[in-house]
Amino acid sequence: MPLGATQALTYHPGTLTPALNPAAPAAPAALVDTEEAIARDVAAVGRISAVPSLLKIICQNTGMGFAAVARVTDGTWTACAVEDTIQFGLLPGGQLKVETTLCMESRAARLPVVIDHASTDPAYRDHHTPRLYNIQSYISVPIVYTNGEYFGNLCAIDPRPANVSDPRTVAMFTAFADLIARQLENEDRQERAEVALQSERATAELREQFIAVLGHDLRNPLSAVGAAAELLIRRHDAPDLVKLGTRLKSSTRRMSGLIDDVLDFARVRLGSGMGLAIRETDFLASGLKDVVDEARASNPHLDIREDLSISGVVRCDPPRIQQVLSNLIGNAVTHGGPDDPIVVRAVLEDDRLVLSVSNGGQPIPPDDLPKIFQPYWRPANSKPGGGLGLGLYICAEIVGAHGGTLEVTSSAAEGTRFVAILPNG
């Protein structure tokens, strides 16, 4: 006789008797009975490697010939995993009419249904389920998530009687059902995490593609602005226009550097890598001096010093090394003390190019040191308009692409010093 869903049951071996129980859990939220949802849950159970072994253990310990993990809702009964030695004929994904099963009653009661010998059991000898499926022994235990949602049942049947009401057997089924529920929850959490990760990656890739396209498309209008700045600088008869052109050219140069960083970042993140054109050069020192002179021209109020002791051939990508120096000096200009000198050094020693930039001012907090080469990271005290937080990341990528290392030390006594060490070969 079907039991009302509003009743809770008190379980006694061999029978199932209605009894009021105010502590019974609330009715579970119904699972969705779409083909997609059912297939997903069947696959989730199939991914639990322990389930086949659990079903074998159940059959071996009880002597029953059929055991299954079933997904049970108000409208469907679906086998998710099966151990069948009696040719019951049900495979994973196979379904029974839920109203013909005793799992429906177990679901309504949130308690096990246990039958040792159906034809002699006073509660089930006239029940339609044992007669319909020609079974004598039966046990079904709910599989319930920790949030109270009902998934289904762990059940076993056999055409012969069996002593399944033994408390140890019921305890085994209950423990296995709890284990399956926890594993399904883990599967769900992992699936959600993977979906979220894929979504985050897709969003990040789209963002980086957008940044790359935007940076590329800004080249042409920026070139026009730079050309206008050059024309203004040539107006020697109008000092105000020359001053405006100089400021405009400086801003254009800064914008060009930001675009370079953005495009380099996009190339690295989208898999193209940091492009290098390695060659031998005798003129790296003069190229680096150009960078220092440009920084002096843009920051006449600062004391920028250089010691460029590079004598001999250097094998590198000169424009990229200039880019590293420009970004490191830009970082020193932004974060260094206004009254402290910025010192640039470059030297060839032991077949290595050692390039360093030092500045005074407030030291970098120790907790921030591991983060400063991360993209988009900026210290909490950064001023608005201080850049995108890509400069040091790009420096590290360029140095790394050369097979070198970029390190930083910072203290109140010694100041902040970035050192790039690149193999010369």
Tab-separated table of C-alpha atoms in Angstrom:
chain	number	residue	atom	x	y	z
A	1	MET	CA	0.000	0.000	0.000
A	2	PRO	CA	1.523	3.335	-1.001
A	3	LEU	CA	2.468	5.597	1.879
A	4	GLY	CA	1.684	9.303	2.073
A	5	ALA	CA	4.608	11.667	1.544
A	6	THR	CA	3.480	13.716	4.540
A	7	GLN	CA	4.163	10.849	6.926
A	8	ALA	CA	7.495	9.791	8.402
A	9	LEU	CA	8.175	6.140	9.107
A	10	THR	CA	9.752	4.254	11.943
A	11	TYR	CA	11.750	1.339	10.566
A	12	HIS	CA	11.416	-2.140	12.081
A	13	PRO	CA	13.159	-5.175	10.540
A	14	GLY	CA	10.858	-6.906	8.085
A	15	THR	CA	8.188	-4.215	7.982
A	16	LEU	CA	7.546	-0.554	7.364
A	17	THR	CA	5.078	1.064	9.716
A	18	PRO	CA	3.842	4.659	9.579
A	19	ALA	CA	4.546	6.736	12.671
A	20	LEU	CA	4.543	10.414	13.442
A	21	ASN	CA	8.053	11.831	13.595
A	22	PRO	CA	8.393	15.614	13.987
A	23	ALA	CA	12.123	15.363	13.383
A	24	ALA	CA	11.709	13.910	9.900
A	25	PRO	CA	13.515	15.873	7.192
A	26	ALA	CA	11.564	18.210	4.957
A	27	ALA	CA	10.410	16.969	1.568
A	28	PRO	CA	13.350	17.103	-0.860
A	29	ALA	CA	13.468	19.350	-3.873
A	30	ALA	CA	12.420	17.336	-6.905
A	31	LEU	CA	15.136	16.414	-9.363
A	32	VAL	CA	14.570	17.485	-12.941
A	33	ASP	CA	13.356	14.613	-15.100
A	34	THR	CA	14.696	15.768	-18.454
A	35	GLU	CA	16.672	13.332	-20.587
A	36	GLU	CA	19.743	15.529	-20.175
A	37	ALA	CA	19.479	15.630	-16.370
A	38	ILE	CA	18.919	11.872	-16.114
A	39	ALA	CA	21.859	11.131	-18.435
A	40	ARG	CA	24.062	13.490	-16.440
A	41	ASP	CA	23.242	11.738	-13.153
A	42	VAL	CA	23.742	8.271	-14.653
A	43	ALA	CA	27.142	9.401	-15.918
A	44	ALA	CA	28.012	10.904	-12.517
A	45	VAL	CA	27.376	7.596	-10.766
A	46	GLY	CA	29.315	5.810	-13.511
A	47	ARG	CA	32.354	7.969	-12.750
A	48	ILE	CA	32.476	6.778	-9.132
A	49	SER	CA	35.052	4.018	-9.411
A	50	ALA	CA	34.041	2.391	-6.110
A	51	VAL	CA	30.400	1.748	-7.066
A	52	PRO	CA	30.937	-1.529	-9.006
A	53	SER	CA	32.908	-2.944	-6.089
A	54	LEU	CA	30.244	-1.854	-3.606
A	55	LEU	CA	27.525	-3.575	-5.602
A	56	LYS	CA	29.589	-6.780	-5.812
A	57	ILE	CA	30.171	-6.702	-2.047
A	58	ILE	CA	26.416	-6.286	-1.478
A	59	CYS	CA	25.587	-9.318	-3.603
A	60	GLN	CA	28.338	-11.429	-2.050
A	61	ASN	CA	27.436	-10.541	1.549
A	62	THR	CA	23.669	-10.875	1.169
A	63	GLY	CA	23.476	-13.712	-1.374
A	64	MET	CA	21.174	-11.526	-3.499
A	65	GLY	CA	21.578	-11.591	-7.275
A	66	PHE	CA	20.754	-8.020	-8.281
A	67	ALA	CA	21.966	-4.724	-6.779
A	68	ALA	CA	21.661	-1.217	-8.174
A	69	VAL	CA	22.111	2.469	-7.574
A	70	ALA	CA	18.859	4.065	-8.696
A	71	ARG	CA	17.946	7.685	-9.386
A	72	VAL	CA	14.453	8.105	-7.960
A	73	THR	CA	12.050	11.023	-8.360
A	74	ASP	CA	8.298	11.382	-8.096
A	75	GLY	CA	8.059	10.538	-11.784
A	76	THR	CA	10.993	8.295	-12.727
A	77	TRP	CA	13.083	5.355	-11.549
A	78	THR	CA	16.394	5.038	-13.439
A	79	ALA	CA	19.193	2.514	-12.899
A	80	CYS	CA	22.557	4.303	-12.726
A	81	ALA	CA	24.769	1.300	-11.899
A	82	VAL	CA	23.909	-2.397	-11.824
A	83	GLU	CA	25.292	-5.728	-10.601
A	84	ASP	CA	23.103	-8.459	-12.109
A	85	THR	CA	23.797	-12.184	-11.707
A	86	ILE	CA	20.171	-13.308	-12.058
A	87	GLN	CA	19.511	-11.808	-15.518
A	88	PHE	CA	16.973	-9.337	-14.205
A	89	GLY	CA	17.675	-7.534	-17.487
A	90	LEU	CA	18.165	-3.952	-16.335
A	91	LEU	CA	21.199	-1.984	-17.525
A	92	PRO	CA	22.524	1.474	-16.528
A	93	GLY	CA	20.124	4.025	-17.960
A	94	GLY	CA	17.256	1.537	-17.928
A	95	GLN	CA	14.017	2.621	-16.287
A	96	LEU	CA	11.102	1.137	-14.374
A	97	LYS	CA	7.746	2.733	-13.699
A	98	VAL	CA	8.358	4.392	-10.361
A	99	GLU	CA	4.888	3.504	-9.076
A	100	THR	CA	5.738	-0.197	-9.466
A	101	THR	CA	8.761	0.045	-7.143
A	102	LEU	CA	9.188	0.106	-3.398
A	103	CYS	CA	11.813	2.831	-3.780
A	104	MET	CA	8.903	5.236	-4.149
A	105	GLU	CA	7.821	4.379	-0.613
A	106	SER	CA	11.369	4.649	0.699
A	107	ARG	CA	11.629	8.089	-0.914
A	108	ALA	CA	8.380	9.246	0.659
A	109	ALA	CA	9.439	8.000	4.095
A	110	ARG	CA	13.179	8.794	3.874
A	111	LEU	CA	13.752	5.381	5.490
A	112	PRO	CA	14.886	1.927	4.314
A	113	VAL	CA	12.435	-0.657	3.065
A	114	VAL	CA	13.556	-4.169	4.036
A	115	ILE	CA	11.853	-7.497	3.228
A	116	ASP	CA	13.316	-10.901	4.101
A	117	HIS	CA	10.556	-13.090	2.650
A	118	ALA	CA	7.812	-11.231	0.818
A	119	SER	CA	5.278	-14.075	0.542
A	120	THR	CA	5.227	-14.512	4.346
A	121	ASP	CA	5.713	-10.869	5.314
A	122	PRO	CA	2.447	-9.504	6.776
A	123	ALA	CA	3.062	-6.036	5.317
A	124	TYR	CA	4.161	-7.085	1.816
A	125	ARG	CA	2.700	-10.508	1.021
A	126	ASP	CA	-0.151	-8.840	-0.887
A	127	HIS	CA	1.931	-5.906	-2.213
A	128	HIS	CA	1.997	-5.526	-5.991
A	129	THR	CA	5.775	-4.946	-6.301
A	130	PRO	CA	7.050	-8.372	-5.115
A	131	ARG	CA	4.433	-10.127	-7.223
A	132	LEU	CA	5.102	-7.972	-10.305
A	133	TYR	CA	8.859	-8.568	-10.268
A	134	ASN	CA	8.762	-12.085	-8.739
A	135	ILE	CA	10.991	-11.193	-5.799
A	136	GLN	CA	11.089	-12.527	-2.256
A	137	SER	CA	13.946	-10.558	-0.649
A	138	TYR	CA	14.319	-6.809	-1.032
A	139	ILE	CA	16.207	-3.916	0.537
A	140	SER	CA	16.257	-0.264	-0.480
A	141	VAL	CA	18.104	2.514	1.383
A	142	PRO	CA	17.816	6.248	0.553
A	143	ILE	CA	20.741	8.155	-0.965
A	144	VAL	CA	20.408	11.679	0.416
A	145	TYR	CA	22.746	14.670	0.046
A	146	THR	CA	23.936	16.611	3.074
A	147	ASN	CA	21.614	19.486	2.103
A	148	GLY	CA	18.629	17.137	2.338
A	149	GLU	CA	18.103	16.708	-1.405
A	150	TYR	CA	17.051	13.187	-2.332
A	151	PHE	CA	19.011	11.501	-5.103
A	152	GLY	CA	17.728	7.945	-5.101
A	153	ASN	CA	18.240	4.540	-3.541
A	154	LEU	CA	20.772	1.797	-3.083
A	155	CYS	CA	18.753	-1.373	-3.493
A	156	ALA	CA	19.019	-5.129	-3.965
A	157	ILE	CA	16.530	-7.856	-4.900
A	158	ASP	CA	16.405	-11.622	-5.345
A	159	PRO	CA	13.715	-14.203	-6.166
A	160	ARG	CA	14.825	-16.176	-3.085
A	161	PRO	CA	14.376	-15.201	0.569
A	162	ALA	CA	17.400	-13.655	2.334
A	163	ASN	CA	18.135	-12.377	5.820
A	164	VAL	CA	18.579	-8.720	4.826
A	165	SER	CA	16.883	-7.305	7.926
A	166	ASP	CA	19.977	-8.143	9.955
A	167	PRO	CA	21.131	-4.817	11.524
A	168	ARG	CA	24.651	-5.316	10.175
A	169	THR	CA	23.318	-5.673	6.637
A	170	VAL	CA	21.157	-2.561	6.970
A	171	ALA	CA	24.122	-0.681	8.433
A	172	MET	CA	26.274	-1.756	5.481
A	173	PHE	CA	23.688	-0.507	2.994
A	174	THR	CA	23.323	2.776	4.905
A	175	ALA	CA	27.078	3.345	4.983
A	176	PHE	CA	27.399	2.581	1.263
A	177	ALA	CA	24.464	4.897	0.452
A	178	ASP	CA	26.080	7.707	2.452
A	179	LEU	CA	29.388	7.098	0.674
A	180	ILE	CA	27.700	7.305	-2.724
A	181	ALA	CA	25.923	10.521	-1.730
A	182	ARG	CA	29.196	12.133	-0.627
A	183	GLN	CA	30.924	11.043	-3.830
A	184	LEU	CA	28.098	12.465	-5.937
A	185	GLU	CA	28.415	15.744	-4.068
A	186	ASN	CA	32.149	15.760	-4.758
A	187	GLU	CA	31.442	15.050	-8.426
A	188	ASP	CA	29.006	17.954	-8.538
A	189	ARG	CA	31.446	20.336	-6.851
A	190	GLN	CA	34.228	19.310	-9.214
A	191	GLU	CA	31.978	19.709	-12.247
A	192	ARG	CA	30.892	23.165	-11.092
A	193	ALA	CA	34.511	24.149	-10.469
A	194	GLU	CA	35.543	22.931	-13.929
A	195	VAL	CA	32.684	24.818	-15.587
A	196	ALA	CA	33.584	27.958	-13.656
A	197	LEU	CA	37.243	27.550	-14.600
A	198	GLN	CA	36.411	27.068	-18.273
A	199	SER	CA	34.166	30.118	-18.173
A	200	GLU	CA	36.885	32.139	-16.488
A	201	ARG	CA	39.439	31.038	-19.061
A	202	ALA	CA	37.098	31.877	-21.914
A	203	THR	CA	36.411	35.286	-20.408
A	204	ALA	CA	40.115	35.922	-19.888
A	205	GLU	CA	40.941	34.889	-23.455
A	206	LEU	CA	38.184	37.113	-24.849
A	207	ARG	CA	39.413	40.016	-22.727
A	208	GLU	CA	42.987	39.522	-23.877
A	209	GLN	CA	41.919	39.273	-27.516
A	210	PHE	CA	39.973	42.499	-27.093
A	211	ILE	CA	42.981	44.180	-25.509
A	212	ALA	CA	45.220	43.007	-28.343
A	213	VAL	CA	42.835	44.316	-31.022
A	214	LEU	CA	42.354	47.588	-29.164
A	215	GLY	CA	46.098	48.086	-28.747
A	216	HIS	CA	46.693	47.367	-32.418
A	217	ASP	CA	43.929	49.742	-33.544
A	218	LEU	CA	45.288	52.559	-31.371
A	219	ARG	CA	48.541	52.590	-33.340
A	220	ASN	CA	47.268	54.656	-36.272
A	221	PRO	CA	45.564	57.480	-34.333
A	222	LEU	CA	48.548	57.629	-31.983
A	223	SER	CA	50.893	58.006	-34.937
A	224	ALA	CA	48.775	60.932	-36.141
A	225	VAL	CA	49.004	62.560	-32.715
A	226	GLY	CA	52.795	62.039	-32.718
A	227	ALA	CA	53.089	63.637	-36.146
A	228	ALA	CA	51.080	66.642	-34.943
A	229	ALA	CA	53.400	66.951	-31.938
A	230	GLU	CA	56.443	67.023	-34.246
A	231	LEU	CA	54.893	69.819	-36.301
A	232	LEU	CA	54.233	71.874	-33.178
A	233	ILE	CA	57.804	71.401	-31.944
A	234	ARG	CA	59.093	72.885	-35.230
A	235	ARG	CA	57.165	76.124	-34.684
A	236	HIS	CA	60.172	78.019	-33.320
A	237	ASP	CA	58.307	81.268	-33.774
A	238	ALA	CA	55.691	80.201	-31.207
A	239	PRO	CA	57.304	79.085	-27.906
A	240	ASP	CA	53.959	78.115	-26.407
A	241	LEU	CA	53.257	75.763	-29.288
A	242	VAL	CA	56.738	74.243	-28.969
A	243	LYS	CA	56.096	73.620	-25.276
A	244	LEU	CA	52.707	72.097	-26.075
A	245	GLY	CA	54.237	69.922	-28.793
A	246	THR	CA	56.956	68.716	-26.415
A	247	ARG	CA	54.389	67.736	-23.801
A	248	LEU	CA	52.237	66.076	-26.460
A	249	LYS	CA	55.213	64.114	-27.786
A	250	SER	CA	56.080	62.957	-24.268
A	251	SER	CA	52.490	61.804	-23.709
A	252	THR	CA	52.504	60.067	-27.087
A	253	ARG	CA	55.712	58.254	-26.195
A	254	ARG	CA	54.171	57.103	-22.913
A	255	MET	CA	51.002	55.917	-24.651
A	256	SER	CA	53.104	54.064	-27.211
A	257	GLY	CA	54.924	52.290	-24.385
A	258	LEU	CA	51.619	51.281	-22.777
A	259	ILE	CA	50.374	49.903	-26.095
A	260	ASP	CA	53.612	47.950	-26.510
A	261	ASP	CA	53.112	46.429	-23.068
A	262	VAL	CA	49.493	45.546	-23.803
A	263	LEU	CA	50.341	43.881	-27.113
A	264	ASP	CA	53.243	41.969	-25.580
A	265	PHE	CA	51.018	40.832	-22.736
A	266	ALA	CA	48.344	39.659	-25.182
A	267	ARG	CA	50.906	37.738	-27.261
A	268	VAL	CA	52.237	35.944	-24.191
A	269	ARG	CA	48.817	35.117	-22.764
A	270	LEU	CA	47.343	34.013	-26.085
A	271	GLY	CA	50.188	31.583	-26.695
A	272	SER	CA	52.352	33.400	-29.227
A	273	GLY	CA	55.106	33.970	-26.680
A	274	MET	CA	57.425	36.925	-26.299
A	275	GLY	CA	58.788	37.525	-29.771
A	276	LEU	CA	62.572	38.064	-29.946
A	277	ALA	CA	64.948	38.944	-32.760
A	278	ILE	CA	68.279	37.849	-31.304
A	279	ARG	CA	71.366	39.241	-32.985
A	280	GLU	CA	74.898	40.345	-32.148
A	281	THR	CA	75.429	44.048	-31.519
A	282	ASP	CA	78.346	46.326	-30.665
A	283	PHE	CA	76.079	49.247	-29.897
A	284	LEU	CA	73.911	48.131	-26.987
A	285	ALA	CA	75.441	50.759	-24.685
A	286	SER	CA	74.459	53.601	-27.008
A	287	GLY	CA	70.935	52.183	-27.349
A	288	LEU	CA	70.577	52.019	-23.578
A	289	LYS	CA	71.940	55.571	-23.248
A	290	ASP	CA	69.214	56.735	-25.626
A	291	VAL	CA	66.653	55.302	-23.225
A	292	VAL	CA	68.271	57.099	-20.271
A	293	ASP	CA	68.435	60.399	-22.180
A	294	GLU	CA	64.792	60.072	-23.136
A	295	ALA	CA	63.877	59.501	-19.476
A	296	ARG	CA	65.904	62.570	-18.476
A	297	ALA	CA	64.151	64.700	-21.109
A	298	SER	CA	60.747	63.557	-19.844
A	299	ASN	CA	61.683	64.028	-16.169
A	300	PRO	CA	64.055	67.026	-15.977
A	301	HIS	CA	63.402	67.407	-12.244
A	302	LEU	CA	64.944	63.996	-11.456
A	303	ASP	CA	68.575	62.983	-11.055
A	304	ILE	CA	69.009	60.032	-13.419
A	305	ARG	CA	72.547	58.662	-13.588
A	306	GLU	CA	74.037	55.944	-15.747
A	307	ASP	CA	77.105	53.724	-15.773
A	308	LEU	CA	77.044	51.757	-19.010
A	309	SER	CA	80.242	49.723	-19.103
A	310	ILE	CA	79.500	47.444	-22.032
A	311	SER	CA	82.555	46.798	-24.169
A	312	GLY	CA	82.278	43.976	-26.639
A	313	VAL	CA	79.639	42.110	-28.566
A	314	VAL	CA	76.315	41.348	-26.916
A	315	ARG	CA	73.969	38.724	-28.302
A	316	CYS	CA	70.401	39.800	-27.570
A	317	ASP	CA	67.346	41.565	-28.956
A	318	PRO	CA	68.444	45.226	-28.517
A	319	PRO	CA	64.994	46.860	-28.787
A	320	ARG	CA	63.658	44.423	-26.203
A	321	ILE	CA	66.523	45.186	-23.814
A	322	GLN	CA	65.781	48.882	-24.327
A	323	GLN	CA	62.146	48.129	-23.494
A	324	VAL	CA	63.214	46.418	-20.258
A	325	LEU	CA	65.337	49.407	-19.262
A	326	SER	CA	62.585	51.864	-20.182
A	327	ASN	CA	60.036	50.021	-18.050
A	328	LEU	CA	62.418	49.706	-15.096
A	329	ILE	CA	63.264	53.409	-15.232
A	330	GLY	CA	59.559	54.228	-15.542
A	331	ASN	CA	58.906	52.167	-12.417
A	332	ALA	CA	61.705	54.014	-10.565
A	333	VAL	CA	60.313	57.385	-11.675
A	334	THR	CA	56.851	56.431	-10.392
A	335	HIS	CA	57.847	54.909	-7.058
A	336	GLY	CA	61.220	56.440	-6.231
A	337	GLY	CA	61.802	59.380	-3.926
A	338	PRO	CA	61.799	62.757	-5.766
A	339	ASP	CA	65.079	63.761	-4.153
A	340	ASP	CA	66.834	60.409	-4.553
A	341	PRO	CA	68.882	59.600	-7.655
A	342	ILE	CA	67.908	56.856	-10.090
A	343	VAL	CA	71.004	54.862	-10.973
A	344	VAL	CA	71.234	52.775	-14.149
A	345	ARG	CA	74.101	50.315	-14.558
A	346	ALA	CA	74.937	47.859	-17.309
A	347	VAL	CA	78.038	45.707	-17.486
A	348	LEU	CA	79.338	42.576	-19.223
A	349	GLU	CA	80.871	40.157	-16.748
A	350	ASP	CA	81.531	36.421	-16.954
A	351	ASP	CA	79.672	36.129	-20.285
A	352	ARG	CA	76.600	37.722	-18.743
A	353	LEU	CA	74.880	41.036	-19.287
A	354	VAL	CA	73.948	42.549	-15.930
A	355	LEU	CA	71.484	45.428	-16.106
A	356	SER	CA	70.236	47.150	-12.969
A	357	VAL	CA	68.097	50.115	-11.976
A	358	SER	CA	68.171	51.480	-8.411
A	359	ASN	CA	66.082	54.128	-6.706
A	360	GLY	CA	65.398	55.472	-3.241
A	361	GLY	CA	62.053	56.245	-1.640
A	362	GLN	CA	59.754	53.988	0.324
A	363	PRO	CA	60.821	50.318	0.174
A	364	ILE	CA	58.524	47.702	-1.281
A	365	PRO	CA	56.688	45.901	1.553
A	366	PRO	CA	57.963	42.315	1.952
A	367	ASP	CA	54.471	40.907	1.330
A	368	ASP	CA	54.360	42.704	-2.030
A	369	LEU	CA	57.705	41.470	-3.350
A	370	PRO	CA	56.377	38.099	-4.623
A	371	LYS	CA	53.552	39.867	-6.480
A	372	ILE	CA	55.244	42.671	-8.370
A	373	PHE	CA	55.928	40.622	-11.519
A	374	GLN	CA	52.291	39.516	-11.794
A	375	PRO	CA	50.210	41.081	-14.593
A	376	TYR	CA	47.825	43.890	-13.652
A	377	TRP	CA	49.136	43.960	-10.101
A	378	ARG	CA	49.733	47.357	-8.550
A	379	PRO	CA	50.525	48.224	-4.934
A	380	ALA	CA	47.683	49.435	-2.759
A	381	ASN	CA	49.213	52.926	-2.500
A	382	SER	CA	49.487	53.409	-6.275
A	383	LYS	CA	48.303	56.743	-7.562
A	384	PRO	CA	45.475	56.879	-10.121
A	385	GLY	CA	46.760	56.922	-13.678
A	386	GLY	CA	49.953	55.132	-12.700
A	387	GLY	CA	49.766	52.568	-15.506
A	388	LEU	CA	48.209	49.181	-16.167
A	389	GLY	CA	50.474	47.139	-13.926
A	390	LEU	CA	52.047	45.361	-16.897
A	391	GLY	CA	55.502	46.956	-17.090
A	392	LEU	CA	57.345	44.709	-14.653
A	393	TYR	CA	55.516	41.638	-15.952
A	394	ILE	CA	56.690	42.440	-19.489
A	395	CYS	CA	60.247	42.993	-18.212
A	396	ALA	CA	60.245	39.564	-16.561
A	397	GLU	CA	58.886	37.927	-19.730
A	398	ILE	CA	61.505	39.568	-21.955
A	399	VAL	CA	64.341	38.635	-19.613
A	400	GLY	CA	62.979	35.103	-19.281
A	401	ALA	CA	62.718	34.765	-23.070
A	402	HIS	CA	66.445	35.591	-23.214
A	403	GLY	CA	67.093	32.785	-20.729
A	404	GLY	CA	67.832	35.227	-17.923
A	405	THR	CA	66.440	36.199	-14.545
A	406	LEU	CA	64.978	39.394	-13.120
A	407	GLU	CA	65.195	39.926	-9.377
A	408	VAL	CA	64.353	42.709	-6.957
A	409	THR	CA	65.592	43.691	-3.518
A	410	SER	CA	64.159	46.514	-1.437
A	411	SER	CA	64.929	47.966	1.970
A	412	ALA	CA	64.903	51.360	3.673
A	413	ALA	CA	68.700	51.325	3.991
A	414	GLU	CA	69.619	50.159	0.480
A	415	GLY	CA	66.651	51.380	-1.539
A	416	THR	CA	64.995	49.356	-4.320
A	417	ARG	CA	67.096	47.598	-6.946
A	418	PHE	CA	65.997	45.571	-9.963
A	419	VAL	CA	68.691	43.378	-11.493
A	420	ALA	CA	68.348	41.599	-14.849
A	421	ILE	CA	70.991	38.974	-15.593
A	422	LEU	CA	71.061	37.628	-19.147
A	423	PRO	CA	73.438	35.046	-20.631
A	424	ASN	CA	75.540	36.469	-23.464
A	425	GLY	CA	75.558	33.619	-25.920
